[in-house]
Short mmCIF file of C-alpha atoms in Angstrom, two decimals:
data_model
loop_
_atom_site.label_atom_id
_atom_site.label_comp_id
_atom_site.label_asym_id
_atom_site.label_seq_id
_atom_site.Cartn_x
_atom_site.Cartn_y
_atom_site.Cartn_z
CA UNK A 1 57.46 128.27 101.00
CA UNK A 2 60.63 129.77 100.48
CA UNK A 3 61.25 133.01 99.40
CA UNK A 4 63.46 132.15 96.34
CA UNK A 5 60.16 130.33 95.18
CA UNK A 6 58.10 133.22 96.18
CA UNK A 7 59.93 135.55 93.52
CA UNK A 8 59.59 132.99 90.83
CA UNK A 9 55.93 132.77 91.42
CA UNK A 10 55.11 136.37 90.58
CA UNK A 11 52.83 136.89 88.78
CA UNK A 12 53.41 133.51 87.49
CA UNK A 13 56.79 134.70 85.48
CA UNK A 14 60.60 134.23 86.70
CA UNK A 15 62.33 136.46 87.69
CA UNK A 16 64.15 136.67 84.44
CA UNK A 17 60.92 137.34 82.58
CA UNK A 18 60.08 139.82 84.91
CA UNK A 19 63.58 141.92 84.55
CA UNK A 20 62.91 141.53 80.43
CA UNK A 21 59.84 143.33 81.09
CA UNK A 22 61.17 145.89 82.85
CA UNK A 23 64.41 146.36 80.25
CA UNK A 24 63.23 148.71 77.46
CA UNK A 25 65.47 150.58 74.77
CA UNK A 26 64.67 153.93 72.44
CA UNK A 27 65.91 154.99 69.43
CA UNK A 28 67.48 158.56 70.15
CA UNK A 29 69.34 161.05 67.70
CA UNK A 30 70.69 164.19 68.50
CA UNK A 31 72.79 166.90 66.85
CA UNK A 32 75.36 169.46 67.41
CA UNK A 33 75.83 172.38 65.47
CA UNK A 34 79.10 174.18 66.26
CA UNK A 35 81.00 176.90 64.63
CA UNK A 36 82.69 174.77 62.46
CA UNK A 37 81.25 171.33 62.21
CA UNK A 38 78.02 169.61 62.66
CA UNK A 39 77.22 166.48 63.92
CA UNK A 40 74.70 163.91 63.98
CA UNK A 41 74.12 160.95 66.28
CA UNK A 42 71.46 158.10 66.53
CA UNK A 43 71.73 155.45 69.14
CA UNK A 44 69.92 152.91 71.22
CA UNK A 45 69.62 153.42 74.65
CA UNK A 46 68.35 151.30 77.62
CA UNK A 47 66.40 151.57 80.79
CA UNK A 48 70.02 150.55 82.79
CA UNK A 49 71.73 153.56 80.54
CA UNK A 50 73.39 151.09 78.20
CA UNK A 51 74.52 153.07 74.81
CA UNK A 52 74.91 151.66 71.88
CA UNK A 53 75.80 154.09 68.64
CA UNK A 54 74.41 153.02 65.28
CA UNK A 55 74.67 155.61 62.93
CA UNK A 56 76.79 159.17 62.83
CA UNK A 57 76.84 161.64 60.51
CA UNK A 58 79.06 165.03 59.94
CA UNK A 59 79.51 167.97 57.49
CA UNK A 60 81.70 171.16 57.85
CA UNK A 61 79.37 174.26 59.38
CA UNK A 62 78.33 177.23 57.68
CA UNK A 63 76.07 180.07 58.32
CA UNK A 64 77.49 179.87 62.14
CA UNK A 65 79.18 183.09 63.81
CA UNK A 66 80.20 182.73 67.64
CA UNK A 67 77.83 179.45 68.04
CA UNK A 68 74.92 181.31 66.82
CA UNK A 69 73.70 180.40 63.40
CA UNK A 70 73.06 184.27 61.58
CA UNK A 71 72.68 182.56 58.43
CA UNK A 72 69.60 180.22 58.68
CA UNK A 73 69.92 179.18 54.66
CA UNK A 74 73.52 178.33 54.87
CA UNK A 75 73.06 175.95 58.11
CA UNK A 76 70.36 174.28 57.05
CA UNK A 77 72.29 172.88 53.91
CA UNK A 78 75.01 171.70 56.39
CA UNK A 79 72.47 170.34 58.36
CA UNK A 80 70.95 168.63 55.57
CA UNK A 81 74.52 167.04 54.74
CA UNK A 82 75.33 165.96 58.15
CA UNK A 83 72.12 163.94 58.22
CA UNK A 84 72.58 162.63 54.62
CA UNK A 85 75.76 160.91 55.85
CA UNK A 86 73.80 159.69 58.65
CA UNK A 87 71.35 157.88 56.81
CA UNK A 88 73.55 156.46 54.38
CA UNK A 89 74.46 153.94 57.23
CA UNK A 90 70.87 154.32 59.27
CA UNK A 91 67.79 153.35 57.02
CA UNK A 92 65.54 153.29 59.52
CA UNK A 93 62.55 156.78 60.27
CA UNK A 94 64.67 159.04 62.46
CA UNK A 95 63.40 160.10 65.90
CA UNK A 96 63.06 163.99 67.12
CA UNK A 97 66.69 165.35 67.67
CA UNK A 98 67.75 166.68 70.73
CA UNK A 99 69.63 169.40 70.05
CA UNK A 100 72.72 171.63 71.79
CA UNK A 101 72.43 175.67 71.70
CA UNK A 102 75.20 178.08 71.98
CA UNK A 103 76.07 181.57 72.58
CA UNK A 104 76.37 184.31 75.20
CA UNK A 105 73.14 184.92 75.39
CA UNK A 106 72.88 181.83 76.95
CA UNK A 107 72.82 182.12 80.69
CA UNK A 108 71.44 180.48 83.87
CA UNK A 109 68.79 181.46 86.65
CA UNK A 110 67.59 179.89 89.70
CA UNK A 111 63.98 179.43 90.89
CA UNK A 112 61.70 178.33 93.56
CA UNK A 113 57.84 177.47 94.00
CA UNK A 114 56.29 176.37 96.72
CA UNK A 115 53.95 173.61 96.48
CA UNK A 116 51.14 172.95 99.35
CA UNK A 117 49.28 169.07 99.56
CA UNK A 118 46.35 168.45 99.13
CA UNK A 119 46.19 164.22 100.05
CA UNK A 120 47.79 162.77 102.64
CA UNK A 121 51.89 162.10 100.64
CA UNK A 122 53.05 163.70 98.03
CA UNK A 123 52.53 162.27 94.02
CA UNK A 124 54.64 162.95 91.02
CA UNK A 125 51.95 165.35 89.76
CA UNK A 126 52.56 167.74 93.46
CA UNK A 127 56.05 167.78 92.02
CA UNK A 128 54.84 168.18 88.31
CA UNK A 129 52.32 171.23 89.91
CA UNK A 130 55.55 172.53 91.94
CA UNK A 131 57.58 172.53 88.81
CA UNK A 132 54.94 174.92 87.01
CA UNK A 133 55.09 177.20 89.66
CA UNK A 134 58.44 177.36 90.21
CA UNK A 135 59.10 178.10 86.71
CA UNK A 136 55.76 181.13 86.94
CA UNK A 137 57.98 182.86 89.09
CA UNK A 138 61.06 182.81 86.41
CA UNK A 139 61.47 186.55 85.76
CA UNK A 140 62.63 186.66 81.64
CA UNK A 141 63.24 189.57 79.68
CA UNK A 142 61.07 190.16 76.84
CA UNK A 143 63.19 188.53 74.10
CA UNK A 144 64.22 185.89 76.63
CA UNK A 145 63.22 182.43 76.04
CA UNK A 146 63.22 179.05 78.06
CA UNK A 147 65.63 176.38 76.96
CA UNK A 148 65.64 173.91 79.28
CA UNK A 149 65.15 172.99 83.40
CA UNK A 150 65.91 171.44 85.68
CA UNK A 151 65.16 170.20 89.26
CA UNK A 152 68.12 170.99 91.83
CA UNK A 153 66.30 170.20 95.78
CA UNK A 154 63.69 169.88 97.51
CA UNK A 155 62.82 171.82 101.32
CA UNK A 156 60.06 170.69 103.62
CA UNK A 157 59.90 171.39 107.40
CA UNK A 158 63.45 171.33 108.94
CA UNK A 159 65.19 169.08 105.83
CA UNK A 160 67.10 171.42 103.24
CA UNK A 161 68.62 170.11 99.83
CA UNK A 162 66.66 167.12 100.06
CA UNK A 163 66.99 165.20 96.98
CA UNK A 164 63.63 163.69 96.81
CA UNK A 165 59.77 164.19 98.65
CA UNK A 166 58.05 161.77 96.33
CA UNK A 167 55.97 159.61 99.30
CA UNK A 168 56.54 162.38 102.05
CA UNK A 169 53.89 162.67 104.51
CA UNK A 170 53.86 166.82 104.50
CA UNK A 171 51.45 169.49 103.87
CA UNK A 172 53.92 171.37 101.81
CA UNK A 173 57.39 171.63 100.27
CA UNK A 174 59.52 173.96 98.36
CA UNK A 175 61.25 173.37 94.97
CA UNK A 176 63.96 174.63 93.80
CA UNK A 177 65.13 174.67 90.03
CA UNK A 178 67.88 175.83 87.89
CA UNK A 179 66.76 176.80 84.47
CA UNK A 180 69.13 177.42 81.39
CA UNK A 181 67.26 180.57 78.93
CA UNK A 182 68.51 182.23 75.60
CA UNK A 183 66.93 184.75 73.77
CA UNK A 184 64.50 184.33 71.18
CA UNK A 185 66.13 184.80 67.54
CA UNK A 186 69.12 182.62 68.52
CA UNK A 187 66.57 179.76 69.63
CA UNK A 188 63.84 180.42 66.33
CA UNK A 189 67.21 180.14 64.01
CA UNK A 190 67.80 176.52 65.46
CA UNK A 191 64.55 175.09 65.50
CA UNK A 192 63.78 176.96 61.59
CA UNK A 193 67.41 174.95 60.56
CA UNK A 194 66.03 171.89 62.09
CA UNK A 195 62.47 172.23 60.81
CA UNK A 196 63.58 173.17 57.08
CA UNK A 197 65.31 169.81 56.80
CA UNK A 198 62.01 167.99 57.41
CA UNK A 199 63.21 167.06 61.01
CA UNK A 200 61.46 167.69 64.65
CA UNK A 201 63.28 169.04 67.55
CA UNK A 202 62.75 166.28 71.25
CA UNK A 203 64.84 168.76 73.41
CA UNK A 204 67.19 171.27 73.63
CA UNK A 205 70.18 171.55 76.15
CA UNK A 206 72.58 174.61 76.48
CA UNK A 207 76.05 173.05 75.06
CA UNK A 208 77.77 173.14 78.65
CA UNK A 209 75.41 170.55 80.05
CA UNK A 210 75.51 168.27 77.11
CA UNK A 211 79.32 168.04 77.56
CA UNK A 212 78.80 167.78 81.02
CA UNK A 213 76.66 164.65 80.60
CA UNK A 214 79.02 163.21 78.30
CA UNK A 215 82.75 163.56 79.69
CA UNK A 216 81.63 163.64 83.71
CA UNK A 217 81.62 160.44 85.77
CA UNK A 218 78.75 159.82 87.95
CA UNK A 219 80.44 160.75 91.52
CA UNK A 220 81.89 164.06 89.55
CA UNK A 221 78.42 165.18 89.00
CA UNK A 222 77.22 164.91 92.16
CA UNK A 223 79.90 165.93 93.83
CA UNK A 224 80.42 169.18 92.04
CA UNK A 225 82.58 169.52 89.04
CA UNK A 226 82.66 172.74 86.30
CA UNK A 227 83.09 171.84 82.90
CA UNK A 228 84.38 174.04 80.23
CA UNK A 229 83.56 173.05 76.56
CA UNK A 230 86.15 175.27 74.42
CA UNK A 231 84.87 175.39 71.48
CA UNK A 232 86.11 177.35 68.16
CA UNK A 233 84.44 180.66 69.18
CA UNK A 234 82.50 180.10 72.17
CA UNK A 235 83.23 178.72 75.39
CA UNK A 236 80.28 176.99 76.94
CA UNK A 237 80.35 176.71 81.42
CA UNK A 238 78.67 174.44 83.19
CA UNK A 239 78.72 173.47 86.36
CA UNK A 240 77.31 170.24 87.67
CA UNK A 241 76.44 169.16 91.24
CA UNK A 242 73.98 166.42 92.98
CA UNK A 243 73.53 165.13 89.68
CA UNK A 244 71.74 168.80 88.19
CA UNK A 245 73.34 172.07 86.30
CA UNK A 246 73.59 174.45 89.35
CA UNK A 247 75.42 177.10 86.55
CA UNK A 248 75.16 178.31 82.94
CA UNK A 249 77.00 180.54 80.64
CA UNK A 250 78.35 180.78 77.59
CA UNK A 251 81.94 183.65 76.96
CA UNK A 252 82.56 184.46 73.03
CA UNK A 253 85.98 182.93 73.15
CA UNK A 254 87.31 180.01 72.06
CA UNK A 255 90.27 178.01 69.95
CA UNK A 256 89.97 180.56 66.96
CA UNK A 257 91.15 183.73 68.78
CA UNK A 258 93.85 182.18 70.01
CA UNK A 259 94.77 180.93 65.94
CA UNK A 260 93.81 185.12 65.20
CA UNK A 261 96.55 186.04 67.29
CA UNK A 262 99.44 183.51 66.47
CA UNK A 263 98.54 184.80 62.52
CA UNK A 264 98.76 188.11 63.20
CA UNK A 265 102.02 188.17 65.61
CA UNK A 266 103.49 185.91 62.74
CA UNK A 267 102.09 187.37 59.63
CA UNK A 268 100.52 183.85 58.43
CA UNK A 269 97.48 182.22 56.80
CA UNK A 270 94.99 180.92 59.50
CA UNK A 271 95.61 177.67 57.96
CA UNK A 272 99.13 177.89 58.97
CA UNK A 273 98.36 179.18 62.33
CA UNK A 274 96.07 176.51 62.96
CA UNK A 275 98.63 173.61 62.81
CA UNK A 276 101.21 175.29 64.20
CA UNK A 277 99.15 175.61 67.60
CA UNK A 278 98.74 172.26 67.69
CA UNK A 279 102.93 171.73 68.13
CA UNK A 280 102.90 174.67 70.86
CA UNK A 281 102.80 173.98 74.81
CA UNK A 282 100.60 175.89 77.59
CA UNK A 283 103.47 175.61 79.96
CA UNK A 284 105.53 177.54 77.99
CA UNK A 285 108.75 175.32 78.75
CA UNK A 286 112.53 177.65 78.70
CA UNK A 287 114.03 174.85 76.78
CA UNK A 288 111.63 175.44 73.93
CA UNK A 289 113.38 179.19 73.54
CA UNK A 290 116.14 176.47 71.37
CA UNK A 291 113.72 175.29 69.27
CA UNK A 292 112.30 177.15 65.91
CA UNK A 293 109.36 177.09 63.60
CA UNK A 294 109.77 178.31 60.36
CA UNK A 295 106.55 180.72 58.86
CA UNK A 296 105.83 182.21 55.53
CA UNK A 297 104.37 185.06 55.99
CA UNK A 298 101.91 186.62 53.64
CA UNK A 299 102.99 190.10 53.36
CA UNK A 300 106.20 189.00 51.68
CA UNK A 301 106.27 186.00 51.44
CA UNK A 302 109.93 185.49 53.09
CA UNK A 303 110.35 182.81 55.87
CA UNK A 304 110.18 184.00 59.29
CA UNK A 305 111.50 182.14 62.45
CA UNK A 306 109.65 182.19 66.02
CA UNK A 307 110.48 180.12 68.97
CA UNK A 308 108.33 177.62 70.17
CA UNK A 309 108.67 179.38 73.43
CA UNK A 310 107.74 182.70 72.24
CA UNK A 311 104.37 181.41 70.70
CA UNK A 312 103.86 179.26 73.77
CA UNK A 313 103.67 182.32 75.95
CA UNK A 314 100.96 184.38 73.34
CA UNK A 315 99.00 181.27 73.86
CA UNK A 316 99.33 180.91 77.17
CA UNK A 317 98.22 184.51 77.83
CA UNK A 318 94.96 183.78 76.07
CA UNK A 319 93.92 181.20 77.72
CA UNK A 320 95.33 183.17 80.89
CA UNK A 321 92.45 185.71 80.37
CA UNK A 322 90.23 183.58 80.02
CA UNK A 323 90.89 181.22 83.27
CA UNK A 324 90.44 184.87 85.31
CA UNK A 325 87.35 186.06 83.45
CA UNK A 326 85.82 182.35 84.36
CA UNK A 327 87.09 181.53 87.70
CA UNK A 328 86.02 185.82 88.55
CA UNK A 329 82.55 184.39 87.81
CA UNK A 330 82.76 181.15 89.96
CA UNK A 331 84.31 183.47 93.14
CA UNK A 332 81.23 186.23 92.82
CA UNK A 333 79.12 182.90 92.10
CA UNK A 334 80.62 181.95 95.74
CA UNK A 335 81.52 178.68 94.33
CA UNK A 336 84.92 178.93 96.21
CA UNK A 337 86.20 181.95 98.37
CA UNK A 338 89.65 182.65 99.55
CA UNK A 339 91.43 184.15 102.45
CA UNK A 340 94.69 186.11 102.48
CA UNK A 341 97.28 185.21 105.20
CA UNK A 342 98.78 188.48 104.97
CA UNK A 343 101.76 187.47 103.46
CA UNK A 344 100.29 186.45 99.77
CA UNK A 345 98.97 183.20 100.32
CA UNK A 346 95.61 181.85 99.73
CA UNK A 347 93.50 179.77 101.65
CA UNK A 348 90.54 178.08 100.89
CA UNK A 349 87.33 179.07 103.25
CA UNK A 350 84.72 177.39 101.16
CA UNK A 351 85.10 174.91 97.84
CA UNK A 352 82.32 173.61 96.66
CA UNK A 353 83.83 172.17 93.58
CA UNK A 354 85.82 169.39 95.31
CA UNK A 355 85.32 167.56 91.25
CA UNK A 356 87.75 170.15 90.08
CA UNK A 357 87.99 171.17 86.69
CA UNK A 358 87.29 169.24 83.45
CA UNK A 359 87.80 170.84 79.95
CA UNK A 360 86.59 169.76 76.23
CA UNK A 361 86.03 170.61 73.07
CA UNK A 362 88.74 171.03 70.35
CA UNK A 363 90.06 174.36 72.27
CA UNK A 364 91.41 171.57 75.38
CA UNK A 365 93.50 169.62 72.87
CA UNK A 366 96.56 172.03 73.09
CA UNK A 367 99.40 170.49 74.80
CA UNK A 368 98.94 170.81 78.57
CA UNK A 369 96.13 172.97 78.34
CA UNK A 370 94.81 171.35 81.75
CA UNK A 371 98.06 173.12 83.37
CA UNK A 372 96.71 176.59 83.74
CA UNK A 373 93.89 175.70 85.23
CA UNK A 374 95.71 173.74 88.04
CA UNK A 375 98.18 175.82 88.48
CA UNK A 376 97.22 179.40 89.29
CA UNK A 377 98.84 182.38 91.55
CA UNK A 378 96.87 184.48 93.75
CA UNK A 379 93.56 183.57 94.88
CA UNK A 380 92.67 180.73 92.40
CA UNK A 381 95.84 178.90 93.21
CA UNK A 382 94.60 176.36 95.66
CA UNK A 383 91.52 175.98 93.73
CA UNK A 384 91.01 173.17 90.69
CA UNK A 385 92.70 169.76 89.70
CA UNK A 386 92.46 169.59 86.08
CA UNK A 387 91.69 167.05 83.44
CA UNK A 388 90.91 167.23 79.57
CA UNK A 389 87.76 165.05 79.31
CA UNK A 390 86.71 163.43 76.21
CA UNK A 391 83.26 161.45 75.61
CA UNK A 392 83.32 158.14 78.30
CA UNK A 393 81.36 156.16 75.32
CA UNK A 394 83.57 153.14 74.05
CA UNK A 395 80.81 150.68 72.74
CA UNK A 396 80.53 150.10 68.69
CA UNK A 397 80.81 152.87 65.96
CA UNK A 398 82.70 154.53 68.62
CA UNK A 399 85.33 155.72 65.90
CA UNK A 400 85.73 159.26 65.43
CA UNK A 401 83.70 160.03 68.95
CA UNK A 402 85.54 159.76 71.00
CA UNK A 403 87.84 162.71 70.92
CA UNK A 404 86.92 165.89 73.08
CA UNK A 405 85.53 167.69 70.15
CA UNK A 406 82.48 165.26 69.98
CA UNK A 407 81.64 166.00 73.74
CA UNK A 408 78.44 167.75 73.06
CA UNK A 409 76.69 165.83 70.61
CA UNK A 410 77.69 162.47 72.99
CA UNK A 411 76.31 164.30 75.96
CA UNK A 412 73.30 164.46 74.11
CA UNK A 413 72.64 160.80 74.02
CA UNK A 414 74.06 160.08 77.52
CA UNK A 415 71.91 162.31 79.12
CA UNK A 416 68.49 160.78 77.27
CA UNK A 417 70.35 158.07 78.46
CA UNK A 418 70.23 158.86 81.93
CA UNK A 419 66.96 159.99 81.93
CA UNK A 420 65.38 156.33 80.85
CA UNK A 421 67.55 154.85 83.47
CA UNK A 422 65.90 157.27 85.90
CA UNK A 423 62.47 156.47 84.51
CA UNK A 424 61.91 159.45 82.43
CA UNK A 425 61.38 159.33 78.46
CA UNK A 426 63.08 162.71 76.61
CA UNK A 427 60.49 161.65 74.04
CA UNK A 428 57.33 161.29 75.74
CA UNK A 429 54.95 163.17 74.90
CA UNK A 430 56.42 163.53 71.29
CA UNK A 431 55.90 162.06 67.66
CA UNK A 432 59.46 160.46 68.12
CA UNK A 433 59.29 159.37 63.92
CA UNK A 434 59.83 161.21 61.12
CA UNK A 435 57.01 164.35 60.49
CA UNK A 436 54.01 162.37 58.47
CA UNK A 437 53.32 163.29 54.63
CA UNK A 438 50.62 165.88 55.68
CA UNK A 439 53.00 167.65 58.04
CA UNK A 440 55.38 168.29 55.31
CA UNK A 441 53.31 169.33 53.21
CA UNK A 442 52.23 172.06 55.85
CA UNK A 443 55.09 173.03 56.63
CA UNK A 444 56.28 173.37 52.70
CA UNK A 445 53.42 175.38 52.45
CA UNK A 446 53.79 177.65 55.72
CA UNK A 447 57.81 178.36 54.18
CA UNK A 448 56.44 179.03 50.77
CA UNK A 449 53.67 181.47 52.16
CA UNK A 450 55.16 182.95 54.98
CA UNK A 451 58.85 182.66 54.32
CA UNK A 452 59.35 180.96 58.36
CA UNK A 453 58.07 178.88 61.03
#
């Protein structure tokens, strides 16, 4: 018998039927809520990672200071809007939302447990067991809470960073995780915004790895890549490698301060400060010193001149800061180090970001804003190649996500995504439709009583 006739005898299916049975899709949704803007998201997704966007929805943010929503009233009416549009064009019951989470309280930890055998190879529930322990020995403060976590490698006998022990004949292994955690009235705010608007919550990732999901290729996550999401007031790190979030934080700076400081230098309306940002360029070019923008300012309303030069450079400086601030953290981090040759030169001893650099969010859509990063003195000079990285998604209803500032909520779906193709369901173990009649009722009745969730 040959063997091509052997695989169409399975089971008494062809192979074609048997590869249908295997293909499976979900109905995912997920949301950002930003500074400025939120937006919503539902999609189809596939067991080979295929996306396919049906349905978006957006409304302009309020009740939102430096990512974190101090106004739970105000957001959930934007919410509410942003998920009107959405089901304007989607009629069907909306799944839970995964949702992104901002902030500087947002930070990263790493953790271990060790997990001894008890049969002969280790199952998915030793590494499920491992897991628990691993995140036991998580030490949180008290108003610390856990976002989200996940698995980084795997030790057992003489075999570090070991990607995988599923199968291993071994009496015990070690497991190491990195998990992202906020603190507690930051993460209650997001899930009382989401819960108000008669919506369920699936997951919640830190904004930094959403992006990451969304604008990294597959070989720049595994080979180590950092990803900066510059958002309007917040800045949200992450940095990816072996396919996992090995780092986490969030800085409270972002495209706003740099539109505070071109208003006050030229005595301007934000509004006017805003747009004329966009015409400036991080490289800060000497034939630009020839050419002029014209301002009102406020104060006196006369017209003031400025150089395009001259606001290049306060712009530049900004995001100057902010490239030592972040790359300081990466060299404690020992994510690179450097050696001095004595005569002001740097040297690279150990890079472990050989991905470079990729920046998003509305903050990376200054002209050249990718040349800073890439082109550093003193010891991060060698360091980063540098692009701006927008959402990889081209399929249908692709129009109006695909510019950087949609990273987040697009990482979103790629990553549940990625976890289908990898066999894992972000909704398992969920009520993935809309809350039932009864659970509506109880939770109009728990806001009416008790005010919250």
């Amino acid at each position: 018998m040959s063997i091509g006739f052997c695989r169409v005898a399975i089971a008494g299916k062809s192979v074609k039927e048997l590869d249908q049975l295997r293909y499976e899709t979900r109905i995912v949704a997920g949301i950002d809520i930003g500074t400025t803007k939120c937006v919503a998201v539902v999609a189809e997704i596939d067991t080979n990672g295929a996306v396919r966007v049906l349905a978006q929805g957006r409304s302009i943010m309020r009740g939102v200071t430096r990512g974190q929503i101090v106004d739970v009233d105000q957001a959930v009416l934007s919410v509410k809007e942003a998920v009107d549009d959405l089901v304007r064009i989607y009629h069907d019951p909306l799944p839970r939302f995964l949702l992104t989470i901002s902030g500087e309280q947002i930070y990263g930890k790493d953790t271990a447990g060790t997990q001894p055998i008890s049969g002969q190879y280790v199952t998915e529930q030793d590494i499920k067991d491992a897991e628990i322990l691993a995140l036991g020995n998580l030490e949180l403060e008290p108003d610390d809470r856990l976002i989200k976590s996940e698995r980084v490698s795997f030790t057992y006998r003489n075999s570090e960073n070991v990607d995988s022990v599923l199968g291993q004949k071994i009496t015990k292994f070690k497991l190491r995780m990195h998990a992202a955690i906020g603190d507690v009235v930051t993460c209650d705010n997001l899930i009382k915004t989401i819960r108000r608007n008669n919506l369920y919550e699936a997951q919640i990732l830190p904004q930094g790895w959403a992006s990451a999901y969304a604008v990294l290729t597959e070989e720049e996550r595994m080979n180590g890549a950092l990803v900066l999401d510059i958002g309007a007031d917040t800045t949200d790190i992450c940095v990816m490698q072996n396919g996992a979030p090995r780092l986490t934080m969030s800085v409270p700076a972002g495209g706003n301060d740099i539109t505070r400081q071109l208003a006050g230098y030229m005595h301007c309306s934000m509004q006017e400060a805003e747009k004329i940002k966009q015409r400036l360029d991080m490289r800060a070019l000497p034939e630009t010193e020839k050419v002029f923008i014209n301002v009102v300012q406020t104060h006196t309303g006369q017209t003031a001149s400025f150089t395009v030069y001259e606001l290049s450079l306060i712009v530049a400086r900004v995001y100057q800061s902010w490239v030592d601030g972040i790359f300081l953290k990466l060299l404690e981090a020992q994510w690179f180090r450097t050696k001095d040759d004595g005569a002001g030169r740097y040297w690279p001893e150990n890079h472990r970001l050989p991905a470079g650099v990729v920046i998003t969010g509305g903050g990376s859509l200054i002209t050249q804003a990718a040349y800073l990063f890439q082109n550093q003195a003193g010891p991060f000079g060698y360091t980063f190649t540098t692009r701006c990285g927008s959402p990889l998604y081209r399929g249908e209803a692709s129009i109006g996500l695909t510019s950087p500032k949609e990273s987040a909520v697009m990482g979103l779906i790629f990553y549940a995504a990625n976890e289908l193709k990898n066999g894992r369901d972000v909704l398992a173990g969920t009520d993935s439709s809309r809350p039932t009649v009864s659970r509506r009722i109880k939770g109009f009745l728990k806001r009416f009583f008790i005010g919250e969730f």
